[in-house]
Amino acid sequence: MARMGGHPEGSQRHPPLSPQSGPEKAVGQGPASLRKETLRFPISFVAIFRTLACLGLFLALYLQAFAASATAGQANIFIYHRFGEARYPSTNIALDVFSAQLRELREGDYSVLPLGEVVDRLRSGDPLPERCACLTVDDAFRSFLSGAMPLLRRHGFPVTLFVNTDAVGTPGYLDWDELRALAREGVEIGNHSASHAYLVENLPGEDDKAWRERVGGDLIRAQRQLERELGGTSRLFAYPYGEYSPGLLEVVRDLGFSGAAAQQSGVAAHGADLFTLPRFPMGGAYATLEGFRDKLAMRHLAVKVVSPVSPIIGAEDPPVLIVEIPVGEVDLSRLRCFVQGQGEARISRDPAAPGRFRVQALQLLSGRRNKYTLTAPSLDGRRWYWFSQLWVRRGTVER
């Protein structure tokens, strides 16, 4: 499959609507002391002083590095669709709630970055601001321009808009003139496919080779149209409906995208897969100020998925999830898993591997898409950590 033009390792970014600044904090040093027994020996006070100074410096550098890795390596990304369109309740957020969320970011001294910059920093290892948030919008509905943009302009926050190009100019969607104006204003625009189809699905009689060519062609067509109409665009992709599979991830990587956003909830962090970036949904019942505050406070739960390798539900339903979580980071005795539409799942710990867990819902999963959401508090109980595993059932339609 042919790659798209441009450099695959970086995303072209539009400047934010106004300069963003956020606090960069690091914690400093703690005390160091010598045992009293050492005073029985004839040791030079100068040597003791030098030893204390070295120990203090070492401890300060260690704590600073630990704090940076714990707090400056993540971004809480949010996904929106419609603004002030109450007749579409599942994907809508009320304008007064969205305005309150933006005030929360401003008053909380959050650094709001476009997704392209978040991806670039995660790839390069450059630190993220200590309190980092990212606002993304899928589908380019007209209410983004009429409802969201005036509020974003007021606060000077950047935003990343994902466009499914076949819909541009059709009823309810922005047209190319409006998208060009937004791009000139500083809105980062990404690829949301041309068709907005269920890309993980093979058509009837379609083998994997034909599927790959069709899906790759869909993404290339969208990217070329974005570049032609806008004079350039980002190298970012967002999966329609948030659905992905190992095959689709391979297509997206091979085409040269710099990163891809999904729709399972969670926190993006250094070391995570840049092609399954989690985003907290802000639509329907989730579109509240209280929920927004809770999600801003969430930390990245460092989960390694041992099995399965694909979120596509196979013969085993409910699916079994095997994960490994580093011991010592969180209070694993309080690890919980919540299943969409069910409540808590069953979690069992591997006695031979303290950080390995087996997770399974108690009932068959409902709907085309579902999630296992793992949460656990920090050891001191002051923070909560979050990870979601997406599940997709092929062959069903759910809009």
CSV table of C-alpha atoms in Angstrom, one decimal:
chain,number,residue,atom,x,y,z
A,1,MET,CA,0.0,0.0,0.0
A,2,ALA,CA,1.3,3.4,-0.9
A,3,ARG,CA,2.2,5.7,1.9
A,4,MET,CA,0.9,9.2,2.0
A,5,GLY,CA,3.3,12.0,1.3
A,6,GLY,CA,5.1,13.9,4.0
A,7,HIS,CA,7.3,12.9,7.0
A,8,PRO,CA,5.7,10.0,9.0
A,9,GLU,CA,7.4,10.9,12.2
A,10,GLY,CA,5.9,14.3,12.9
A,11,SER,CA,2.6,16.1,12.6
A,12,GLN,CA,2.1,19.5,11.1
A,13,ARG,CA,0.6,21.7,13.7
A,14,HIS,CA,-1.3,24.9,13.5
A,15,PRO,CA,-0.5,27.4,16.2
A,16,PRO,CA,-2.9,27.6,19.2
A,17,LEU,CA,-5.5,30.4,19.1
A,18,SER,CA,-3.4,32.3,21.6
A,19,PRO,CA,-0.2,31.5,23.5
A,20,GLN,CA,-0.8,28.8,26.2
A,21,SER,CA,1.1,28.6,29.4
A,22,GLY,CA,1.0,26.1,32.2
A,23,PRO,CA,2.9,25.6,35.3
A,24,GLU,CA,5.9,23.3,35.2
A,25,LYS,CA,6.4,22.0,38.7
A,26,ALA,CA,9.0,19.8,40.2
A,27,VAL,CA,9.4,18.7,43.8
A,28,GLY,CA,12.7,19.2,45.5
A,29,GLN,CA,14.7,17.6,48.1
A,30,GLY,CA,14.1,15.8,51.4
A,31,PRO,CA,16.3,15.4,54.5
A,32,ALA,CA,19.3,13.3,54.8
A,33,SER,CA,21.1,12.4,58.1
A,34,LEU,CA,23.9,10.3,59.5
A,35,ARG,CA,23.6,7.6,62.1
A,36,LYS,CA,24.7,8.7,65.6
A,37,GLU,CA,27.0,5.7,65.8
A,38,THR,CA,29.3,7.3,63.2
A,39,LEU,CA,30.3,10.0,65.6
A,40,ARG,CA,32.3,7.5,67.7
A,41,PHE,CA,34.9,7.5,65.0
A,42,PRO,CA,37.4,10.3,64.2
A,43,ILE,CA,35.7,11.6,61.0
A,44,SER,CA,36.4,15.1,59.7
A,45,PHE,CA,33.4,17.4,60.0
A,46,VAL,CA,34.3,18.6,56.5
A,47,ALA,CA,33.9,15.1,55.2
A,48,ILE,CA,30.6,14.7,56.9
A,49,PHE,CA,29.4,18.0,55.4
A,50,ARG,CA,30.4,16.9,52.0
A,51,THR,CA,28.7,13.5,52.4
A,52,LEU,CA,25.5,15.2,53.5
A,53,ALA,CA,25.6,17.6,50.6
A,54,CYS,CA,26.1,14.8,48.1
A,55,LEU,CA,23.4,12.7,49.6
A,56,GLY,CA,21.0,15.7,49.7
A,57,LEU,CA,21.8,16.5,46.0
A,58,PHE,CA,21.3,12.9,45.0
A,59,LEU,CA,18.0,12.7,46.9
A,60,ALA,CA,16.8,15.9,45.4
A,61,LEU,CA,17.6,14.8,41.8
A,62,TYR,CA,15.9,11.4,42.5
A,63,LEU,CA,12.7,13.0,43.8
A,64,GLN,CA,12.6,15.5,41.0
A,65,ALA,CA,13.0,12.8,38.4
A,66,PHE,CA,10.3,10.7,40.2
A,67,ALA,CA,7.9,13.6,40.3
A,68,ALA,CA,8.5,14.4,36.6
A,69,SER,CA,7.8,10.8,35.6
A,70,ALA,CA,4.7,10.7,37.8
A,71,THR,CA,3.1,14.0,36.9
A,72,ALA,CA,4.6,15.4,33.8
A,73,GLY,CA,4.2,12.4,31.5
A,74,GLN,CA,0.5,12.4,30.7
A,75,ALA,CA,-2.4,14.2,29.0
A,76,ASN,CA,-6.1,14.0,29.7
A,77,ILE,CA,-7.7,14.1,26.3
A,78,PHE,CA,-11.4,14.8,25.8
A,79,ILE,CA,-13.7,14.0,22.8
A,80,TYR,CA,-16.8,16.1,21.8
A,81,HIS,CA,-19.2,15.8,18.9
A,82,ARG,CA,-22.1,18.2,19.1
A,83,PHE,CA,-22.6,21.5,21.0
A,84,GLY,CA,-26.0,22.8,22.1
A,85,GLU,CA,-27.9,20.3,20.0
A,86,ALA,CA,-30.3,18.8,22.6
A,87,ARG,CA,-32.1,16.7,20.0
A,88,TYR,CA,-29.0,14.5,19.7
A,89,PRO,CA,-28.6,13.7,23.4
A,90,SER,CA,-26.0,10.9,23.2
A,91,THR,CA,-23.3,13.0,21.5
A,92,ASN,CA,-24.3,16.5,22.7
A,93,ILE,CA,-23.0,18.8,25.4
A,94,ALA,CA,-24.9,21.8,26.6
A,95,LEU,CA,-23.2,25.1,25.9
A,96,ASP,CA,-23.4,26.3,29.5
A,97,VAL,CA,-21.7,23.1,30.6
A,98,PHE,CA,-19.0,23.4,27.9
A,99,SER,CA,-18.4,27.0,29.0
A,100,ALA,CA,-18.0,25.9,32.6
A,101,GLN,CA,-15.5,23.2,31.6
A,102,LEU,CA,-13.4,25.7,29.8
A,103,ARG,CA,-13.5,28.0,32.9
A,104,GLU,CA,-12.4,25.0,34.9
A,105,LEU,CA,-9.3,24.6,32.7
A,106,ARG,CA,-8.5,28.3,32.9
A,107,GLU,CA,-9.0,28.7,36.7
A,108,GLY,CA,-7.2,25.4,37.3
A,109,ASP,CA,-4.1,26.6,35.4
A,110,TYR,CA,-4.2,23.7,33.0
A,111,SER,CA,-2.0,23.8,29.9
A,112,VAL,CA,-4.3,23.0,26.9
A,113,LEU,CA,-2.3,21.6,24.0
A,114,PRO,CA,-3.4,20.5,20.5
A,115,LEU,CA,-3.3,16.8,20.0
A,116,GLY,CA,-0.4,17.0,17.5
A,117,GLU,CA,1.8,18.5,20.1
A,118,VAL,CA,0.8,15.9,22.7
A,119,VAL,CA,1.7,13.2,20.2
A,120,ASP,CA,5.0,14.8,19.3
A,121,ARG,CA,6.0,15.1,23.0
A,122,LEU,CA,4.9,11.5,23.8
A,123,ARG,CA,7.0,10.2,20.8
A,124,SER,CA,10.1,12.2,21.6
A,125,GLY,CA,10.0,11.7,25.3
A,126,ASP,CA,9.8,15.5,25.9
A,127,PRO,CA,7.9,16.2,29.2
A,128,LEU,CA,4.3,17.4,29.1
A,129,PRO,CA,3.0,20.1,31.4
A,130,GLU,CA,2.2,19.0,34.8
A,131,ARG,CA,-1.6,19.7,34.3
A,132,CYS,CA,-2.1,18.9,30.7
A,133,ALA,CA,-5.4,18.7,28.8
A,134,CYS,CA,-6.3,18.3,25.2
A,135,LEU,CA,-9.7,19.0,23.5
A,136,THR,CA,-10.7,17.1,20.4
A,137,VAL,CA,-13.9,17.2,18.3
A,138,ASP,CA,-15.1,14.5,15.9
A,139,ASP,CA,-17.2,14.8,12.7
A,140,ALA,CA,-17.2,18.6,12.1
A,141,PHE,CA,-20.8,19.3,12.8
A,142,ARG,CA,-22.0,22.8,12.2
A,143,SER,CA,-22.6,23.3,15.9
A,144,PHE,CA,-18.8,23.2,16.5
A,145,LEU,CA,-18.4,26.5,14.6
A,146,SER,CA,-21.6,28.2,16.0
A,147,GLY,CA,-21.4,26.8,19.6
A,148,ALA,CA,-18.0,25.7,20.6
A,149,MET,CA,-15.7,28.2,18.7
A,150,PRO,CA,-16.9,31.4,20.3
A,151,LEU,CA,-16.2,29.9,23.7
A,152,LEU,CA,-12.8,28.5,22.7
A,153,ARG,CA,-11.9,31.9,21.2
A,154,ARG,CA,-12.8,33.6,24.5
A,155,HIS,CA,-10.4,31.4,26.4
A,156,GLY,CA,-7.8,31.2,23.7
A,157,PHE,CA,-7.7,27.4,23.9
A,158,PRO,CA,-6.5,25.3,20.9
A,159,VAL,CA,-8.6,22.4,19.6
A,160,THR,CA,-8.2,19.5,17.2
A,161,LEU,CA,-11.1,18.8,14.8
A,162,PHE,CA,-11.4,15.5,13.0
A,163,VAL,CA,-13.2,15.6,9.6
A,164,ASN,CA,-14.8,12.8,7.7
A,165,THR,CA,-14.5,14.3,4.2
A,166,ASP,CA,-17.5,12.7,2.4
A,167,ALA,CA,-19.8,14.6,4.8
A,168,VAL,CA,-18.3,18.1,4.3
A,169,GLY,CA,-20.9,20.5,2.9
A,170,THR,CA,-23.8,18.1,3.5
A,171,PRO,CA,-26.7,19.2,5.8
A,172,GLY,CA,-25.6,19.6,9.4
A,173,TYR,CA,-21.8,19.6,8.5
A,174,LEU,CA,-19.3,22.4,8.0
A,175,ASP,CA,-18.3,23.2,4.4
A,176,TRP,CA,-14.8,23.6,2.9
A,177,ASP,CA,-14.9,27.4,3.1
A,178,GLU,CA,-15.7,27.2,6.8
A,179,LEU,CA,-13.0,24.6,7.4
A,180,ARG,CA,-10.4,26.7,5.6
A,181,ALA,CA,-11.3,29.7,7.8
A,182,LEU,CA,-10.9,27.5,10.9
A,183,ALA,CA,-7.6,26.2,9.8
A,184,ARG,CA,-6.3,29.8,9.2
A,185,GLU,CA,-7.5,30.7,12.7
A,186,GLY,CA,-5.4,28.0,14.2
A,187,VAL,CA,-7.7,25.0,14.5
A,188,GLU,CA,-5.7,21.7,14.0
A,189,ILE,CA,-7.6,19.5,11.6
A,190,GLY,CA,-7.1,15.7,11.3
A,191,ASN,CA,-8.4,12.8,9.3
A,192,HIS,CA,-11.5,11.0,10.3
A,193,SER,CA,-11.7,8.9,7.1
A,194,ALA,CA,-13.7,9.7,4.0
A,195,SER,CA,-16.7,7.4,4.6
A,196,HIS,CA,-17.0,7.2,8.4
A,197,ALA,CA,-17.7,3.6,7.9
A,198,TYR,CA,-17.2,0.6,10.2
A,199,LEU,CA,-13.6,0.2,9.1
A,200,VAL,CA,-13.0,-3.0,11.1
A,201,GLU,CA,-15.6,-4.9,9.0
A,202,ASN,CA,-14.9,-6.9,5.9
A,203,LEU,CA,-17.6,-6.5,3.3
A,204,PRO,CA,-19.4,-9.7,2.2
A,205,GLY,CA,-17.0,-11.8,0.1
A,206,GLU,CA,-14.1,-9.5,0.9
A,207,ASP,CA,-10.8,-11.1,1.8
A,208,ASP,CA,-8.2,-9.4,4.0
A,209,LYS,CA,-6.1,-8.2,1.1
A,210,ALA,CA,-9.2,-6.5,-0.5
A,211,TRP,CA,-10.2,-5.1,2.9
A,212,ARG,CA,-6.8,-3.6,3.4
A,213,GLU,CA,-6.8,-1.9,-0.1
A,214,ARG,CA,-10.3,-0.6,0.4
A,215,VAL,CA,-9.7,0.8,3.9
A,216,GLY,CA,-6.3,2.2,3.0
A,217,GLY,CA,-7.8,3.9,-0.1
A,218,ASP,CA,-10.6,5.5,2.1
A,219,LEU,CA,-8.0,7.1,4.4
A,220,ILE,CA,-5.7,8.2,1.5
A,221,ARG,CA,-8.7,9.8,-0.3
A,222,ALA,CA,-9.6,11.7,2.9
A,223,GLN,CA,-6.0,12.9,3.5
A,224,ARG,CA,-5.5,14.0,-0.1
A,225,GLN,CA,-8.8,16.0,0.0
A,226,LEU,CA,-7.9,17.6,3.3
A,227,GLU,CA,-4.5,18.6,1.9
A,228,ARG,CA,-5.9,19.9,-1.4
A,229,GLU,CA,-8.7,21.9,0.2
A,230,LEU,CA,-6.8,23.2,3.2
A,231,GLY,CA,-3.3,23.6,1.8
A,232,GLY,CA,-1.9,21.2,4.3
A,233,THR,CA,-3.2,19.4,7.4
A,234,SER,CA,-2.0,17.3,10.4
A,235,ARG,CA,-0.8,13.7,10.3
A,236,LEU,CA,-3.4,12.7,12.9
A,237,PHE,CA,-6.2,10.2,12.5
A,238,ALA,CA,-9.3,9.4,14.6
A,239,TYR,CA,-11.0,6.0,14.2
A,240,PRO,CA,-14.7,6.3,13.2
A,241,TYR,CA,-16.8,5.2,16.2
A,242,GLY,CA,-13.5,4.7,18.0
A,243,GLU,CA,-13.2,1.2,16.6
A,244,TYR,CA,-9.8,-0.4,15.8
A,245,SER,CA,-8.3,-3.8,15.2
A,246,PRO,CA,-4.7,-5.0,14.8
A,247,GLY,CA,-5.2,-4.9,11.0
A,248,LEU,CA,-6.5,-1.4,11.0
A,249,LEU,CA,-3.7,-0.2,13.3
A,250,GLU,CA,-1.2,-1.6,10.8
A,251,VAL,CA,-2.9,0.2,7.9
A,252,VAL,CA,-2.8,3.5,9.8
A,253,ARG,CA,0.8,3.1,10.8
A,254,ASP,CA,1.9,2.1,7.3
A,255,LEU,CA,0.2,5.2,5.8
A,256,GLY,CA,2.5,7.4,7.8
A,257,PHE,CA,0.1,8.9,10.3
A,258,SER,CA,1.9,10.2,13.5
A,259,GLY,CA,-0.8,9.1,15.9
A,260,ALA,CA,-4.4,7.9,16.1
A,261,ALA,CA,-7.2,8.7,18.6
A,262,ALA,CA,-9.7,6.1,19.7
A,263,GLN,CA,-12.8,6.6,22.0
A,264,GLN,CA,-12.1,4.3,25.0
A,265,SER,CA,-11.7,6.4,28.1
A,266,GLY,CA,-8.3,6.8,29.8
A,267,VAL,CA,-5.2,8.9,30.1
A,268,ALA,CA,-2.5,9.2,27.4
A,269,ALA,CA,1.1,8.8,28.8
A,270,HIS,CA,4.7,8.3,27.9
A,271,GLY,CA,5.2,4.7,26.8
A,272,ALA,CA,1.6,4.2,25.6
A,273,ASP,CA,0.6,3.2,22.1
A,274,LEU,CA,0.3,6.4,20.0
A,275,PHE,CA,-2.2,4.7,17.7
A,276,THR,CA,-4.8,3.8,20.3
A,277,LEU,CA,-4.8,7.1,22.2
A,278,PRO,CA,-7.7,7.1,24.8
A,279,ARG,CA,-10.1,10.0,25.1
A,280,PHE,CA,-12.7,10.7,27.7
A,281,PRO,CA,-16.2,11.2,26.1
A,282,MET,CA,-18.0,14.4,26.8
A,283,GLY,CA,-21.5,13.6,25.5
A,284,GLY,CA,-24.8,12.6,26.9
A,285,ALA,CA,-24.7,11.5,30.5
A,286,TYR,CA,-21.0,12.1,30.7
A,287,ALA,CA,-21.2,15.7,29.6
A,288,THR,CA,-21.2,17.4,33.1
A,289,LEU,CA,-18.9,19.7,34.9
A,290,GLU,CA,-18.5,17.2,37.8
A,291,GLY,CA,-17.6,14.4,35.4
A,292,PHE,CA,-15.1,16.7,33.6
A,293,ARG,CA,-13.4,17.5,37.0
A,294,ASP,CA,-13.2,13.8,37.9
A,295,LYS,CA,-11.6,12.9,34.5
A,296,LEU,CA,-9.1,15.8,34.8
A,297,ALA,CA,-7.9,14.3,38.1
A,298,MET,CA,-7.5,10.8,36.7
A,299,ARG,CA,-4.0,9.3,36.3
A,300,HIS,CA,-2.7,6.9,33.7
A,301,LEU,CA,-2.9,3.3,34.9
A,302,ALA,CA,0.1,1.5,33.4
A,303,VAL,CA,-1.5,-1.7,32.1
A,304,LYS,CA,0.1,-4.2,29.8
A,305,VAL,CA,-2.5,-6.3,28.0
A,306,VAL,CA,-1.2,-9.8,27.9
A,307,SER,CA,-4.2,-11.2,26.0
A,308,PRO,CA,-6.2,-10.9,23.8
A,309,VAL,CA,-4.2,-9.2,21.1
A,310,SER,CA,-7.4,-7.8,19.5
A,311,PRO,CA,-10.4,-5.9,20.9
A,312,ILE,CA,-12.6,-7.8,18.4
A,313,ILE,CA,-14.8,-10.2,20.4
A,314,GLY,CA,-14.3,-13.8,19.3
A,315,ALA,CA,-15.9,-17.0,20.3
A,316,GLU,CA,-15.4,-16.3,24.0
A,317,ASP,CA,-18.1,-13.9,25.3
A,318,PRO,CA,-17.8,-12.4,27.7
A,319,PRO,CA,-14.1,-12.0,26.8
A,320,VAL,CA,-11.3,-12.7,29.2
A,321,LEU,CA,-8.7,-10.0,29.7
A,322,ILE,CA,-5.3,-10.8,31.1
A,323,VAL,CA,-3.3,-7.8,32.2
A,324,GLU,CA,-0.1,-7.0,34.1
A,325,ILE,CA,0.2,-3.9,36.3
A,326,PRO,CA,3.4,-2.8,38.0
A,327,VAL,CA,3.4,-3.6,41.7
A,328,GLY,CA,4.0,-0.6,43.9
A,329,GLU,CA,2.4,2.1,41.7
A,330,VAL,CA,-1.1,1.7,42.9
A,331,ASP,CA,-3.1,-0.1,45.6
A,332,LEU,CA,-3.8,-3.3,43.6
A,333,SER,CA,-5.8,-4.7,46.5
A,334,ARG,CA,-8.5,-2.1,45.5
A,335,LEU,CA,-8.4,-2.8,41.8
A,336,ARG,CA,-11.9,-2.8,40.3
A,337,CYS,CA,-13.3,-3.4,36.9
A,338,PHE,CA,-16.6,-1.9,35.7
A,339,VAL,CA,-18.4,-3.2,32.6
A,340,GLN,CA,-20.6,-0.9,30.5
A,341,GLY,CA,-24.3,-1.7,31.3
A,342,GLN,CA,-23.5,-4.4,34.0
A,343,GLY,CA,-21.6,-3.2,37.0
A,344,GLU,CA,-18.4,-4.9,38.4
A,345,ALA,CA,-16.6,-7.7,36.6
A,346,ARG,CA,-14.8,-10.6,38.2
A,347,ILE,CA,-11.1,-10.0,38.9
A,348,SER,CA,-8.7,-12.8,40.0
A,349,ARG,CA,-5.1,-12.3,40.9
A,350,ASP,CA,-2.4,-14.7,39.7
A,351,PRO,CA,-0.7,-16.0,42.9
A,352,ALA,CA,2.5,-16.7,41.0
A,353,ALA,CA,2.7,-13.2,39.5
A,354,PRO,CA,1.4,-10.5,41.9
A,355,GLY,CA,0.9,-7.9,39.2
A,356,ARG,CA,-1.1,-10.2,36.8
A,357,PHE,CA,-4.9,-10.3,36.8
A,358,ARG,CA,-7.6,-12.1,35.0
A,359,VAL,CA,-10.7,-10.0,34.3
A,360,GLN,CA,-14.1,-11.2,32.9
A,361,ALA,CA,-17.6,-9.8,32.9
A,362,LEU,CA,-20.3,-11.8,34.6
A,363,GLN,CA,-22.7,-11.6,31.6
A,364,LEU,CA,-22.6,-11.4,27.8
A,365,LEU,CA,-21.5,-7.9,26.7
A,366,SER,CA,-24.3,-5.7,25.2
A,367,GLY,CA,-24.2,-3.6,22.1
A,368,ARG,CA,-21.7,-3.4,19.3
A,369,ARG,CA,-19.1,-1.7,21.5
A,370,ASN,CA,-18.4,-2.2,25.1
A,371,LYS,CA,-15.6,-1.6,27.6
A,372,TYR,CA,-13.8,-3.0,30.6
A,373,THR,CA,-12.8,-0.1,32.8
A,374,LEU,CA,-10.1,-0.7,35.4
A,375,THR,CA,-9.6,1.7,38.3
A,376,ALA,CA,-7.4,1.7,41.4
A,377,PRO,CA,-6.3,4.3,43.9
A,378,SER,CA,-2.8,5.4,44.7
A,379,LEU,CA,-1.2,3.8,47.7
A,380,ASP,CA,-2.0,6.9,49.8
A,381,GLY,CA,-5.5,7.0,48.5
A,382,ARG,CA,-5.2,10.6,47.1
A,383,ARG,CA,-5.3,9.8,43.4
A,384,TRP,CA,-7.2,7.5,41.1
A,385,TYR,CA,-5.8,5.6,38.1
A,386,TRP,CA,-7.8,4.6,35.0
A,387,PHE,CA,-7.6,2.2,32.0
A,388,SER,CA,-10.2,1.1,29.6
A,389,GLN,CA,-10.2,-1.9,27.3
A,390,LEU,CA,-12.3,-1.6,24.1
A,391,TRP,CA,-14.4,-4.5,22.8
A,392,VAL,CA,-16.1,-4.6,19.4
A,393,ARG,CA,-18.6,-7.1,18.2
A,394,ARG,CA,-18.5,-7.3,14.4
A,395,GLY,CA,-21.6,-7.7,12.3
A,396,THR,CA,-23.9,-5.5,14.3
A,397,VAL,CA,-25.0,-1.9,13.6
A,398,GLU,CA,-25.1,0.7,16.3
A,399,ARG,CA,-25.1,4.4,15.6
